[in-house]
């Protein structure tokens, strides 16, 4: 598994170079990486369907117990096949869609990197690895959505998607850490193997809230749904891959993976079914209002994501079977529809439904496969989408709680899918040819290969659904946390679910026929409620920006004393408060009778401090502070560290000389007090308080038993292994040699910077050229 992920990342790194060397068929070469991964995962089919997960792990951060641990069970196998299979078609499609684009190589790098991150996410078993891959998908999706970076809308959409999903990623990290703490393990399989009832744990509610927040932001559940339609500003291959089959389903994957651990409670049930049904209904309704093909498909994706969330929340056997079937069906038909919409845009020059009509004559191949995919989205037989819809209704009808509002919302949402299918196929392809149809044309093989395969699979798997029983049974078992058989049939008999399907079809036809008054009514409803999540997002960002400016204006007024006062006050409150509440104010038992040298040096430091405070010149302040530095050096010499003391003495001497030379060139200090008495009193109290807190911390540390492990190690090995008798020098140049090299590099870089500034300061300005007869104003 790690090899498959690594090969895809390697292909991503090579993508720009391959595209530059072989611009005509680089996408064919790159497609070999996910195609090889698909073949490998398909080869694990028998093992996984037989109930034997495949596991791999490598040590990553052993000190923290973090591993690159991967596990392939039914759920992750289905996602891995979708990621690599559809990913192969998307890479090929990208080569045709972006042919000749000057940044095609960059795009292929982004899409391949995202593919590797998504594959790592669904295979990860270690919770930290899961988080890392999760965040990688957010970063790479940001790059893909903002691919057209010259467009302000693309930049805004990319930033919006990153902030929403990235914020959810922070919630995911906190939730996974709490989950690992509560479960007593660092991997999801180990936590599940312990058999603990996490729903009764004291951390259950915080864990649930954080992980649901992560899943809802990633999978665009209400109220975080607004970023997904805006992400349609990305190129069509991005929409077809990220926003139908992969990234937006990452949150759904997380919910399904955690269902055995966190599911089964009332709060789980009502939160997922409620928000899922609301998202499904909202997405379906907005799809009927949209006029852009990609926006229509984006809103129908919201409907599907809400339905999947609702099914995980229901948790019944039929609901989980419906989840597995609908997850696959949606990935197939939505990937085909997005790629088909891109082909329409590529061939006709527009995606606006109002400008498209009669395209079938000019684009018959694309029209056929869009029709097949649209029929599957409508939930009509004999397509896989119909089987998935039947199981959804069975899951709702067999729920162990009253879910009639959810059932009604689901029927209405599914009906909107049929209306949206009319917008995607009937209006653009049938009827009298429009102006756009006059110059429309079919794309190359790479543009219709993906839609052809995916749409055809939706039909074939609907006709022969039994071939999916083994795989979807393992998917259902992964979500259920226990064995659950799946037997798919195209015909279930005369059942209540079939009756609901008939009602859905009738409503869907009615929605399409009454599209104009329906969209006008939806627009009026939105105006009446004034609900616009996208504008609300802008208000939130503007509010945060205004708050940041206000806080910055108060804290950073350009006065150094204010900065220092704020910093030291915060340090005093935090450190002092911690000492007080932790009751760490412990004074060591020390006999001061024999410490006359230390007492004398301490008195000298106090004298130097007082002299610095009372000094009225910079030279006097430096001289007084030098007393402190020399006293510290004498401390080291007197208490057994002469080498450190000599070093301190040299540094102090050089520092004093350099400061004197530099400050001598500054103007004299102004006469009179530079602060008001109140400010001076406050600063004095603050200085004494912070100094006292730091002193208390040091005394508390001294009172603790001093571990001698490192001292013993360095003393024993300095001469034997590093051939040095001076332990301090050996530590600096051998044991911590790279640290010392880094410090020297920093100092050298600073010195070079100062030298450059000094040269720029004293460089003679170049003489301005005098205007001649050819360059003057007269000329």
XYZ file of C-alpha atoms in Angstrom:
779
model
C 0.000 0.000 0.000
C 2.818 2.371 0.845
C 4.413 1.447 -2.471
C 1.239 2.383 -4.373
C 1.046 5.718 -2.557
C 4.747 6.379 -3.097
C 4.576 5.629 -6.828
C 1.730 8.118 -7.243
C 3.657 10.807 -5.362
C 6.736 10.027 -7.469
C 4.641 10.403 -10.611
C 3.424 13.750 -9.291
C 6.998 14.937 -8.846
C 7.864 13.867 -12.395
C 4.704 15.323 -13.979
C 6.073 18.775 -14.938
C 9.219 17.271 -16.439
C 7.321 14.606 -18.381
C 4.885 17.201 -19.687
C 7.739 19.380 -20.859
C 9.543 16.489 -22.571
C 6.504 14.669 -23.961
C 3.647 17.193 -24.144
C 1.491 15.019 -26.396
C 1.341 11.873 -24.281
C 2.676 12.737 -20.817
C -0.810 12.185 -19.388
C -0.806 8.635 -20.767
C 2.487 7.927 -19.000
C 1.286 9.454 -15.728
C -1.964 7.491 -15.876
C 0.072 4.289 -15.554
C 0.712 5.076 -11.865
C -2.934 5.086 -10.687
C -3.766 2.332 -13.190
C -1.098 0.138 -11.615
C -2.488 0.958 -8.189
C -5.971 -0.009 -9.347
C -4.691 -3.374 -10.592
C -2.910 -4.015 -7.282
C -5.939 -3.153 -5.192
C -8.147 -5.252 -7.457
C -5.743 -8.109 -6.783
C -6.552 -7.824 -3.050
C -10.253 -8.260 -3.793
C -10.430 -11.956 -2.925
C -8.485 -11.519 0.317
C -10.583 -8.601 1.563
C -13.906 -10.099 0.474
C -12.867 -13.224 2.334
C -12.839 -11.163 5.518
C -9.061 -10.787 5.894
C -7.909 -7.135 6.000
C -4.443 -6.379 4.651
C -2.203 -4.379 7.019
C 1.190 -2.697 6.689
C 3.120 -0.464 9.053
C 6.451 1.333 9.258
C 7.938 3.190 12.182
C 7.700 6.929 11.652
C 8.192 8.669 15.023
C 8.872 5.764 17.394
C 9.385 8.017 20.403
C 5.773 9.197 20.077
C 4.369 5.873 18.926
C 3.490 7.289 15.487
C 3.586 4.887 12.564
C 2.861 4.910 8.866
C 0.225 2.255 9.415
C -2.170 1.274 6.632
C -5.110 -1.120 6.650
C -7.140 -2.369 3.701
C -10.637 -3.595 4.532
C -13.887 -3.427 2.600
C -14.494 0.302 3.095
C -10.944 1.373 2.280
C -10.789 -1.044 -0.679
C -13.886 0.514 -2.277
C -12.463 4.003 -1.809
C -9.027 2.918 -3.076
C -10.570 1.448 -6.231
C -12.567 4.633 -6.813
C -9.554 6.872 -6.206
C -7.209 4.966 -8.499
C -9.775 3.909 -11.109
C -11.495 7.253 -11.572
C -8.122 8.924 -11.011
C -6.711 7.125 -14.051
C -9.575 8.403 -16.205
C -9.217 11.925 -14.778
C -5.506 12.087 -15.638
C -6.299 11.075 -19.204
C -9.196 13.528 -19.323
C -6.953 16.311 -18.027
C -4.512 15.742 -20.868
C -7.260 16.322 -23.407
C -9.054 19.096 -21.546
C -5.924 21.172 -20.860
C -4.015 20.317 -24.028
C -1.725 23.208 -24.875
C -2.254 25.012 -21.574
C 1.023 26.557 -20.457
C 0.553 25.231 -16.912
C -0.605 21.741 -17.847
C 2.428 20.154 -16.160
C 1.737 22.048 -12.965
C -1.878 20.924 -13.016
C -0.883 17.283 -13.481
C 1.480 17.613 -10.527
C -1.328 18.996 -8.355
C -3.867 16.347 -9.346
C -1.413 13.466 -8.851
C -0.312 14.823 -5.469
C -3.931 15.076 -4.404
C -4.511 11.520 -5.546
C -1.651 10.246 -3.394
C -2.897 12.216 -0.373
C -6.444 10.929 -0.781
C -5.258 7.364 -1.141
C -3.162 7.688 2.009
C -6.170 9.120 3.865
C -8.497 6.185 3.184
C -5.799 3.601 3.902
C -4.362 5.204 7.059
C -4.877 3.318 10.297
C -2.653 5.423 12.551
C -4.554 8.500 13.742
C -1.652 10.918 13.184
C -1.053 9.566 9.680
C -4.761 9.997 9.003
C -4.562 13.638 10.035
C -1.450 14.306 7.921
C -3.041 12.898 4.765
C -6.285 14.709 5.565
C -4.472 18.031 5.638
C -2.548 17.166 2.485
C -5.855 16.796 0.657
C -6.871 20.264 1.879
C -3.615 21.846 0.705
C -3.589 20.150 -2.698
C -7.289 20.916 -3.248
C -6.493 24.579 -2.509
C -3.875 24.495 -5.254
C -6.282 22.829 -7.665
C -9.251 25.116 -6.987
C -6.993 28.142 -7.335
C -5.274 26.791 -10.450
C -6.517 29.762 -12.484
C -4.787 32.066 -10.033
C -5.123 35.135 -12.240
C -8.885 34.993 -11.697
C -10.018 36.720 -8.487
C -12.996 34.376 -8.128
C -10.755 31.318 -8.286
C -8.464 32.759 -5.629
C -11.405 33.571 -3.374
C -12.916 30.113 -3.793
C -9.583 28.417 -3.111
C -8.988 30.424 0.065
C -12.546 29.795 1.212
C -12.229 26.036 0.704
C -8.858 25.985 2.478
C -10.078 27.950 5.495
C -13.251 25.890 5.915
C -11.668 22.471 5.443
C -8.435 23.499 7.160
C -10.381 24.656 10.203
C -12.109 21.295 10.217
C -8.672 19.700 10.047
C -7.684 21.363 13.310
C -10.844 19.964 14.877
C -9.930 16.556 13.454
C -6.490 16.637 15.090
C -7.946 17.513 18.493
C -10.690 14.911 18.127
C -8.301 12.147 17.094
C -5.950 12.903 19.977
C -8.866 12.705 22.405
C -10.038 9.510 20.700
C -6.596 7.966 21.105
C -6.538 9.046 24.745
C -9.965 7.579 25.448
C -9.303 4.418 23.434
C -5.826 3.838 24.808
C -4.229 3.252 21.396
C -2.795 5.129 18.461
C -4.541 3.324 15.616
C -8.196 2.926 14.756
C -7.974 -0.864 14.461
C -6.362 -1.189 17.898
C -9.039 1.005 19.469
C -11.757 -1.112 17.848
C -10.030 -4.344 18.931
C -10.133 -3.284 22.582
C -13.925 -3.473 22.457
C -14.378 -0.409 24.674
C -17.716 1.359 24.812
C -16.514 4.853 24.006
C -20.066 6.205 24.047
C -20.019 6.032 27.863
C -16.588 7.643 28.203
C -16.348 11.102 29.724
C -14.679 12.422 26.575
C -17.350 11.090 24.207
C -19.149 14.383 23.612
C -15.978 16.434 22.948
C -14.669 13.696 20.646
C -17.965 13.507 18.789
C -18.304 17.281 18.413
C -14.772 17.725 17.075
C -14.889 14.813 14.642
C -18.340 15.748 13.348
C -17.098 19.289 12.776
C -14.199 17.913 10.742
C -16.449 15.633 8.698
C -19.133 18.278 8.104
C -16.647 20.877 6.870
C -14.912 18.415 4.556
C -18.142 16.994 3.118
C -19.930 20.357 2.868
C -22.811 19.684 5.215
C -25.076 22.571 6.170
C -24.022 25.136 7.410
C -20.602 24.557 5.770
C -22.073 23.761 2.356
C -21.301 27.051 0.628
C -17.677 26.316 -0.289
C -18.511 23.392 -2.583
C -20.533 25.243 -5.276
C -17.935 28.031 -5.264
C -15.214 25.445 -5.868
C -16.672 24.949 -9.337
C -14.418 27.803 -10.411
C -11.757 25.106 -10.667
C -11.097 23.379 -14.008
C -13.576 20.600 -14.814
C -11.151 17.696 -14.101
C -10.920 19.001 -10.539
C -14.692 19.089 -10.163
C -15.049 15.624 -11.654
C -12.482 14.128 -9.279
C -12.341 16.089 -6.038
C -15.950 17.182 -5.820
C -17.720 14.002 -6.826
C -15.733 10.888 -5.990
C -12.901 11.766 -3.613
C -12.287 14.829 -1.457
C -15.857 15.693 -0.556
C -16.372 12.057 0.393
C -13.445 12.185 2.841
C -15.795 13.414 5.555
C -18.265 10.660 4.652
C -15.426 8.152 4.907
C -14.537 9.466 8.354
C -18.129 9.116 9.566
C -18.375 5.589 8.180
C -15.026 4.580 9.668
C -15.929 5.908 13.122
C -19.499 4.617 13.117
C -18.638 1.368 14.994
C -16.769 3.374 17.639
C -19.007 6.403 18.132
C -22.374 5.473 16.574
C -25.567 4.143 18.066
C -26.339 7.013 20.438
C -29.244 9.425 20.205
C -26.993 12.427 19.588
C -25.197 10.554 16.785
C -28.514 9.519 15.231
C -30.294 12.856 15.308
C -27.252 14.965 14.405
C -26.352 12.943 11.326
C -29.884 12.288 10.110
C -30.978 15.871 10.758
C -28.066 17.654 9.143
C -27.867 15.052 6.390
C -31.538 15.428 5.445
C -31.298 19.225 5.568
C -28.207 19.217 3.335
C -29.837 16.810 0.878
C -33.013 18.880 0.625
C -31.138 22.173 0.338
C -28.760 20.846 -2.299
C -31.580 19.425 -4.393
C -33.594 22.636 -4.242
C -30.626 24.802 -5.199
C -29.813 22.480 -8.116
C -33.145 23.416 -9.714
C -32.264 27.124 -9.440
C -28.792 26.870 -10.979
C -28.173 27.600 -14.649
C -24.524 26.543 -14.955
C -24.030 22.827 -15.651
C -21.240 22.476 -13.107
C -23.182 24.398 -10.462
C -26.167 22.097 -11.017
C -23.953 19.063 -10.526
C -22.311 20.664 -7.488
C -25.674 21.114 -5.774
C -26.701 17.568 -6.634
C -23.428 16.484 -5.025
C -24.571 18.265 -1.860
C -27.760 16.237 -2.049
C -25.791 12.992 -2.322
C -23.426 13.911 0.521
C -26.363 14.751 2.765
C -28.000 11.427 1.908
C -24.843 9.468 2.715
C -24.504 11.299 6.039
C -28.141 10.540 6.829
C -27.666 6.831 6.060
C -24.636 6.552 8.364
C -26.681 8.199 11.099
C -29.639 5.839 10.631
C -27.372 2.845 11.160
C -29.942 0.146 10.320
C -28.968 -2.829 8.172
C -30.864 -1.522 5.153
C -29.441 1.970 5.657
C -25.874 0.666 5.694
C -26.519 -1.476 2.619
C -27.975 1.598 0.949
C -24.916 3.597 1.989
C -22.561 1.139 0.294
C -24.610 0.917 -2.925
C -25.330 4.637 -3.204
C -21.691 5.565 -2.492
C -20.580 3.570 -5.532
C -23.496 4.612 -7.734
C -22.986 8.299 -7.052
C -19.252 8.160 -7.756
C -19.898 6.536 -11.134
C -22.666 8.752 -12.443
C -21.372 12.010 -10.984
C -17.857 11.531 -12.345
C -19.352 10.828 -15.782
C -21.631 13.870 -15.606
C -18.890 16.273 -14.562
C -16.586 15.085 -17.324
C -19.485 15.254 -19.762
C -20.243 18.826 -18.695
C -16.601 19.687 -19.303
C -16.809 18.167 -22.766
C -19.900 20.290 -23.481
C -18.034 23.405 -22.363
C -14.983 22.386 -24.375
C -16.984 21.665 -27.506
C -19.600 24.451 -27.407
C -17.835 27.186 -25.464
C -20.473 27.546 -22.729
C -21.967 25.726 -19.746
C -25.053 27.917 -19.404
C -28.193 25.804 -19.770
C -30.115 28.716 -21.277
C -27.625 28.933 -24.148
C -27.629 25.209 -24.936
C -30.110 23.244 -27.004
C -29.988 20.551 -29.673
C -26.427 19.484 -28.945
C -27.146 15.824 -29.653
C -26.614 16.224 -33.382
C -23.175 17.744 -32.936
C -22.104 15.691 -29.877
C -23.910 12.330 -30.045
C -21.257 10.320 -28.180
C -21.142 12.748 -25.255
C -24.949 12.956 -25.299
C -25.417 9.193 -25.015
C -23.168 8.828 -22.004
C -24.541 11.917 -20.271
C -28.008 10.445 -20.786
C -26.974 7.136 -19.190
C -25.396 8.900 -16.209
C -28.401 11.245 -15.821
C -30.794 8.284 -15.766
C -28.728 6.676 -13.021
C -28.775 9.958 -11.068
C -32.547 10.047 -11.478
C -32.785 6.670 -9.769
C -34.518 4.946 -12.666
C -34.190 1.254 -13.526
C -32.180 -0.600 -14.668
C -29.321 1.530 -13.326
C -27.305 1.119 -10.156
C -28.696 4.450 -8.962
C -32.161 2.886 -8.818
C -30.947 0.078 -6.541
C -29.238 2.570 -4.283
C -32.395 4.697 -4.047
C -34.516 1.653 -3.195
C -32.168 0.731 -0.366
C -32.226 4.330 0.915
C -36.000 4.181 1.208
C -35.819 0.747 2.843
C -33.376 2.165 5.380
C -35.720 5.040 6.218
C -38.771 2.779 6.433
C -36.999 0.357 8.800
C -35.571 3.009 11.150
C -36.116 2.299 14.830
C -37.051 5.924 15.497
C -39.762 8.173 13.996
C -38.107 9.754 10.957
C -41.076 10.917 8.893
C -39.667 14.446 8.383
C -36.404 12.906 7.206
C -38.302 10.552 4.878
C -40.255 13.439 3.337
C -37.071 15.467 2.859
C -35.395 12.460 1.243
C -38.266 11.894 -1.215
C -38.254 15.568 -2.192
C -34.466 15.600 -2.548
C -34.484 12.511 -4.759
C -37.246 14.056 -6.857
C -35.066 17.095 -7.483
C -32.418 14.740 -8.881
C -34.773 13.808 -11.704
C -35.471 17.478 -12.351
C -31.751 18.220 -12.337
C -31.188 15.332 -14.764
C -33.568 17.092 -17.132
C -31.499 20.256 -16.840
C -28.291 18.349 -17.522
C -29.462 16.271 -20.510
C -32.892 17.203 -21.865
C -32.429 20.964 -22.182
C -28.857 20.960 -23.571
C -29.119 17.994 -25.949
C -32.709 17.854 -27.187
C -34.819 20.438 -29.013
C -33.885 22.969 -31.673
C -30.128 23.575 -32.001
C -28.991 26.824 -30.405
C -26.231 29.138 -31.595
C -23.763 27.310 -29.374
C -24.761 23.999 -30.978
C -23.943 25.353 -34.427
C -20.204 25.238 -33.781
C -20.165 22.468 -31.145
C -18.004 19.410 -31.759
C -16.955 16.205 -30.074
C -13.697 16.146 -28.168
C -10.924 13.608 -28.511
C -10.971 10.110 -27.117
C -9.621 11.231 -23.743
C -12.635 13.522 -23.259
C -15.292 10.853 -23.764
C -13.428 7.752 -22.528
C -14.069 8.544 -18.847
C -17.787 9.312 -19.181
C -18.213 6.251 -21.401
C -16.668 3.816 -18.925
C -18.302 5.269 -15.800
C -21.780 5.645 -17.289
C -21.615 2.162 -18.805
C -20.568 0.698 -15.462
C -23.610 2.319 -13.841
C -25.805 0.484 -16.336
C -23.994 -2.868 -16.275
C -23.812 -3.022 -12.477
C -27.506 -2.196 -12.356
C -28.267 -5.116 -14.655
C -25.913 -7.511 -12.837
C -25.729 -6.200 -9.264
C -24.865 -9.562 -7.732
C -21.195 -9.082 -8.692
C -21.027 -6.365 -6.030
C -22.429 -8.447 -3.168
C -19.058 -9.532 -1.785
C -17.369 -6.127 -1.908
C -20.354 -4.136 -0.675
C -20.903 -6.725 2.035
C -17.424 -5.998 3.375
C -18.084 -2.259 3.079
C -21.253 -2.690 5.120
C -19.381 -4.817 7.657
C -16.739 -2.088 8.069
C -19.422 0.526 8.719
C -21.508 -1.766 10.916
C -18.577 -3.109 12.895
C -19.994 -6.623 12.481
C -20.648 -8.996 9.562
C -23.524 -7.840 7.361
C -24.500 -9.629 4.165
C -25.506 -7.648 1.097
C -27.633 -9.125 -1.690
C -28.460 -6.659 -4.428
C -31.412 -7.185 -6.768
C -32.768 -4.962 -9.484
C -36.335 -6.063 -8.667
C -37.390 -6.134 -5.021
C -41.046 -6.798 -5.643
C -44.014 -4.579 -4.867
C -42.750 -2.921 -1.713
C -43.394 0.382 0.068
C -39.978 1.511 -1.193
C -41.135 0.951 -4.775
C -44.185 3.068 -4.044
C -41.959 5.860 -2.766
C -39.882 5.541 -5.942
C -43.022 6.023 -8.039
C -43.916 9.123 -6.030
C -40.366 10.378 -6.490
C -40.531 9.977 -10.276
C -43.890 11.750 -10.468
C -42.622 14.635 -8.332
C -39.416 14.853 -10.343
C -41.289 15.131 -13.639
C -43.521 17.763 -12.070
C -40.526 19.722 -10.835
C -38.994 19.746 -14.307
C -42.219 20.774 -16.049
C -42.849 23.535 -13.509
C -39.245 24.637 -13.413
C -39.810 28.344 -14.071
C -42.392 29.047 -11.316
C -40.523 26.690 -8.998
C -37.207 28.526 -9.352
C -38.989 31.866 -8.962
C -40.566 30.602 -5.745
C -37.217 29.360 -4.422
C -35.614 32.701 -5.233
C -38.421 34.530 -3.424
C -38.019 32.248 -0.422
C -34.323 32.988 -0.265
C -34.959 36.735 -0.498
C -37.574 36.519 2.238
C -35.342 34.577 4.597
C -32.253 36.597 3.567
C -30.223 33.437 4.041
C -27.016 33.476 2.051
C -24.250 31.424 3.626
C -21.683 32.669 1.133
C -22.308 36.313 2.045
C -22.380 35.303 5.692
C -18.892 33.917 5.222
C -17.747 37.263 3.837
C -19.264 39.026 6.849
C -17.404 36.687 9.190
C -14.085 37.343 7.469
C -14.711 41.098 7.416
C -15.579 41.000 11.117
C -12.400 39.087 11.943
C -10.387 41.547 9.883
C -11.953 44.505 11.699
C -11.322 42.854 15.070
C -7.697 42.178 14.123
C -7.197 45.809 13.083
C -8.733 47.048 16.334
C -6.614 44.761 18.500
C -3.492 45.568 16.503
C -4.159 49.276 16.831
C -4.374 48.953 20.594
C -1.426 46.627 21.082
C 0.959 47.895 18.425
C 0.934 51.655 18.656
C 4.575 52.067 17.686
C 5.808 52.642 21.268
C 8.433 50.171 22.451
C 7.609 50.608 26.139
C 3.995 49.623 25.448
C 5.125 46.469 23.654
C 7.398 45.493 26.516
C 4.753 46.298 29.108
C 2.184 44.058 27.385
C 4.644 41.200 26.905
C 5.967 41.305 30.454
C 2.484 41.650 31.935
C 1.332 38.570 30.044
C 4.412 36.644 31.165
C 3.885 37.716 34.774
C 0.226 36.683 34.794
C 0.765 33.372 33.040
C 3.889 32.296 34.901
C 2.816 33.676 38.242
C -0.680 32.270 37.916
C 0.699 28.852 37.059
C 3.024 28.887 40.068
C 0.200 29.955 42.339
C -2.443 27.495 41.177
C 0.041 24.645 40.930
C 1.375 25.516 44.390
C 4.927 25.355 43.037
C 6.361 28.140 45.199
C 8.933 25.903 46.900
C 12.106 27.338 48.421
C 15.122 25.048 48.720
C 16.596 24.389 52.124
C 19.980 26.123 51.804
C 22.527 26.987 54.473
C 23.668 30.504 53.630
C 26.357 30.457 56.319
C 29.049 29.140 53.995
C 27.876 30.996 50.902
C 29.681 34.279 51.547
C 31.123 34.380 48.012
C 27.668 34.026 46.481
C 26.219 36.628 48.829
C 28.994 39.070 47.940
C 28.451 38.553 44.219
C 24.701 38.932 44.689
C 25.235 42.268 46.412
C 27.453 43.358 43.523
C 24.672 42.487 41.069
C 22.194 44.561 43.049
C 24.627 47.460 43.013
C 25.055 47.110 39.236
C 21.307 46.985 38.715
C 20.751 50.068 40.846
C 23.496 51.880 38.975
C 21.925 51.047 35.616
C 18.554 52.335 36.805
C 20.014 55.564 38.089
C 22.368 56.166 35.164
C 21.840 59.348 33.173
C 24.114 58.386 30.299
C 24.436 55.376 28.073
C 28.067 54.872 29.039
C 27.126 54.811 32.722
C 24.334 52.284 32.090
C 26.682 50.004 30.140
C 29.311 50.201 32.861
C 26.770 49.357 35.566
C 25.377 46.410 33.590
C 28.893 45.121 33.010
C 29.152 44.649 36.783
C 26.287 42.153 36.524
C 27.944 40.272 33.658
C 31.275 40.087 35.445
C 29.564 38.898 38.627
C 27.881 36.070 36.695
C 31.257 35.075 35.263
C 32.703 35.031 38.811
C 29.808 32.795 39.899
C 30.793 30.192 37.317
C 34.450 30.378 38.305
C 33.706 30.148 42.020
C 31.347 27.179 41.706
C 33.281 24.750 39.553
C 32.826 25.872 35.948
C 35.911 27.938 35.127
C 35.681 27.279 31.362
C 32.138 28.641 31.223
C 33.148 31.537 33.460
C 36.055 32.488 31.191
C 33.766 32.300 28.159
C 31.242 34.522 29.917
C 34.004 36.961 30.832
C 35.171 37.206 27.222
C 31.656 37.669 25.889
C 30.872 40.311 28.482
C 34.046 42.238 27.725
C 33.505 42.192 23.980
C 29.850 43.132 24.371
C 30.699 46.116 26.549
C 33.369 47.346 24.105
C 31.084 46.980 21.070
C 28.199 48.722 22.815
C 30.416 51.601 23.853
C 31.705 52.031 20.296
C 28.202 51.917 18.824
C 26.393 54.030 21.407
C 29.109 56.665 21.355
C 27.860 57.693 17.916
C 24.299 58.241 19.148
C 23.088 61.647 20.389
C 23.112 62.312 24.108
C 20.124 61.276 26.190
C 17.575 64.036 26.781
C 17.712 65.664 30.176
C 14.891 65.152 32.646
C 12.615 62.154 33.263
C 11.502 60.264 30.126
C 8.415 58.792 31.832
C 5.647 60.002 34.033
C 5.934 59.001 37.706
C 2.860 56.751 37.399
C 4.376 54.913 34.437
C 7.727 54.581 36.182
C 6.003 53.148 39.277
C 4.030 50.663 37.152
C 7.127 49.576 35.266
C 9.008 49.130 38.511
C 6.278 46.941 39.996
C 6.163 44.921 36.766
C 9.949 44.466 36.706
C 10.078 43.386 40.348
C 7.125 41.054 39.900
C 8.498 39.349 36.794
C 11.959 39.104 38.306
C 10.484 37.582 41.427
C 8.493 35.041 39.422
C 11.549 33.984 37.427
C 13.544 33.714 40.655
C 10.788 31.568 42.189
C 10.827 29.292 39.142
C 14.588 28.837 39.399
C 14.390 28.157 43.130
C 11.618 25.621 42.554
C 13.751 23.886 39.946
C 16.743 23.811 42.276
C 14.571 22.236 44.960
C 13.848 19.277 42.694
C 16.209 16.284 42.595
C 18.734 16.860 39.839
C 18.910 13.931 37.383
C 22.516 13.113 36.564
C 21.864 10.775 33.639
C 23.088 13.134 30.923
C 26.016 14.374 32.999
C 27.095 10.785 33.601
C 26.717 9.954 29.905
C 28.761 12.906 28.685
C 31.409 12.359 31.343
C 31.790 8.692 30.439
C 31.789 9.059 26.661
C 33.464 12.406 25.930
C 36.985 11.014 26.012
C 36.255 7.439 24.887
C 34.124 8.298 21.860
C 34.943 11.938 21.046
C 38.588 11.937 22.252
C 38.163 15.160 24.194
C 38.847 15.888 27.840
C 36.892 19.175 27.989
C 33.307 17.916 28.284
C 31.703 21.265 27.458
C 33.763 21.657 24.290
C 32.976 18.082 23.244
C 29.263 18.714 23.691
C 29.422 21.849 21.565
C 31.491 20.514 18.691
C 30.596 16.818 18.687
C 27.396 15.758 20.417
C 25.669 19.010 19.447
C 27.844 19.766 16.439
C 24.972 20.442 14.058
C 23.325 22.766 16.574
C 26.553 24.695 16.918
C 26.941 24.819 13.148
C 23.431 26.204 12.880
C 24.156 28.877 15.459
C 27.346 29.862 13.669
C 25.442 30.019 10.386
C 22.828 32.301 11.913
C 25.482 34.621 13.341
C 27.375 34.653 10.036
C 24.170 35.414 8.116
C 23.382 38.269 10.484
C 26.888 39.610 10.086
C 26.621 39.514 6.302
C 23.308 41.322 6.529
C 24.802 44.039 8.702
C 27.720 44.361 6.314
C 25.340 44.759 3.375
C 23.407 47.454 5.234
C 26.571 49.316 6.101
C 27.754 49.203 2.500
C 24.393 50.461 1.303
C 24.496 53.238 3.923
C 27.882 54.561 2.865
C 27.682 53.834 -0.870
C 27.950 56.890 -3.060
C 24.739 57.638 -4.957
C 24.985 57.264 -8.683
C 24.877 60.449 -10.691
C 21.649 60.944 -12.594
C 22.133 61.046 -16.371
C 21.775 64.501 -17.844
C 19.176 64.790 -20.609
C 20.863 65.085 -23.936
C 19.550 66.397 -27.217
C 17.850 63.076 -27.950
C 16.399 62.446 -24.483
C 15.572 65.918 -23.205
C 12.154 67.477 -23.037
C 12.810 69.452 -26.204
C 13.337 66.233 -28.125
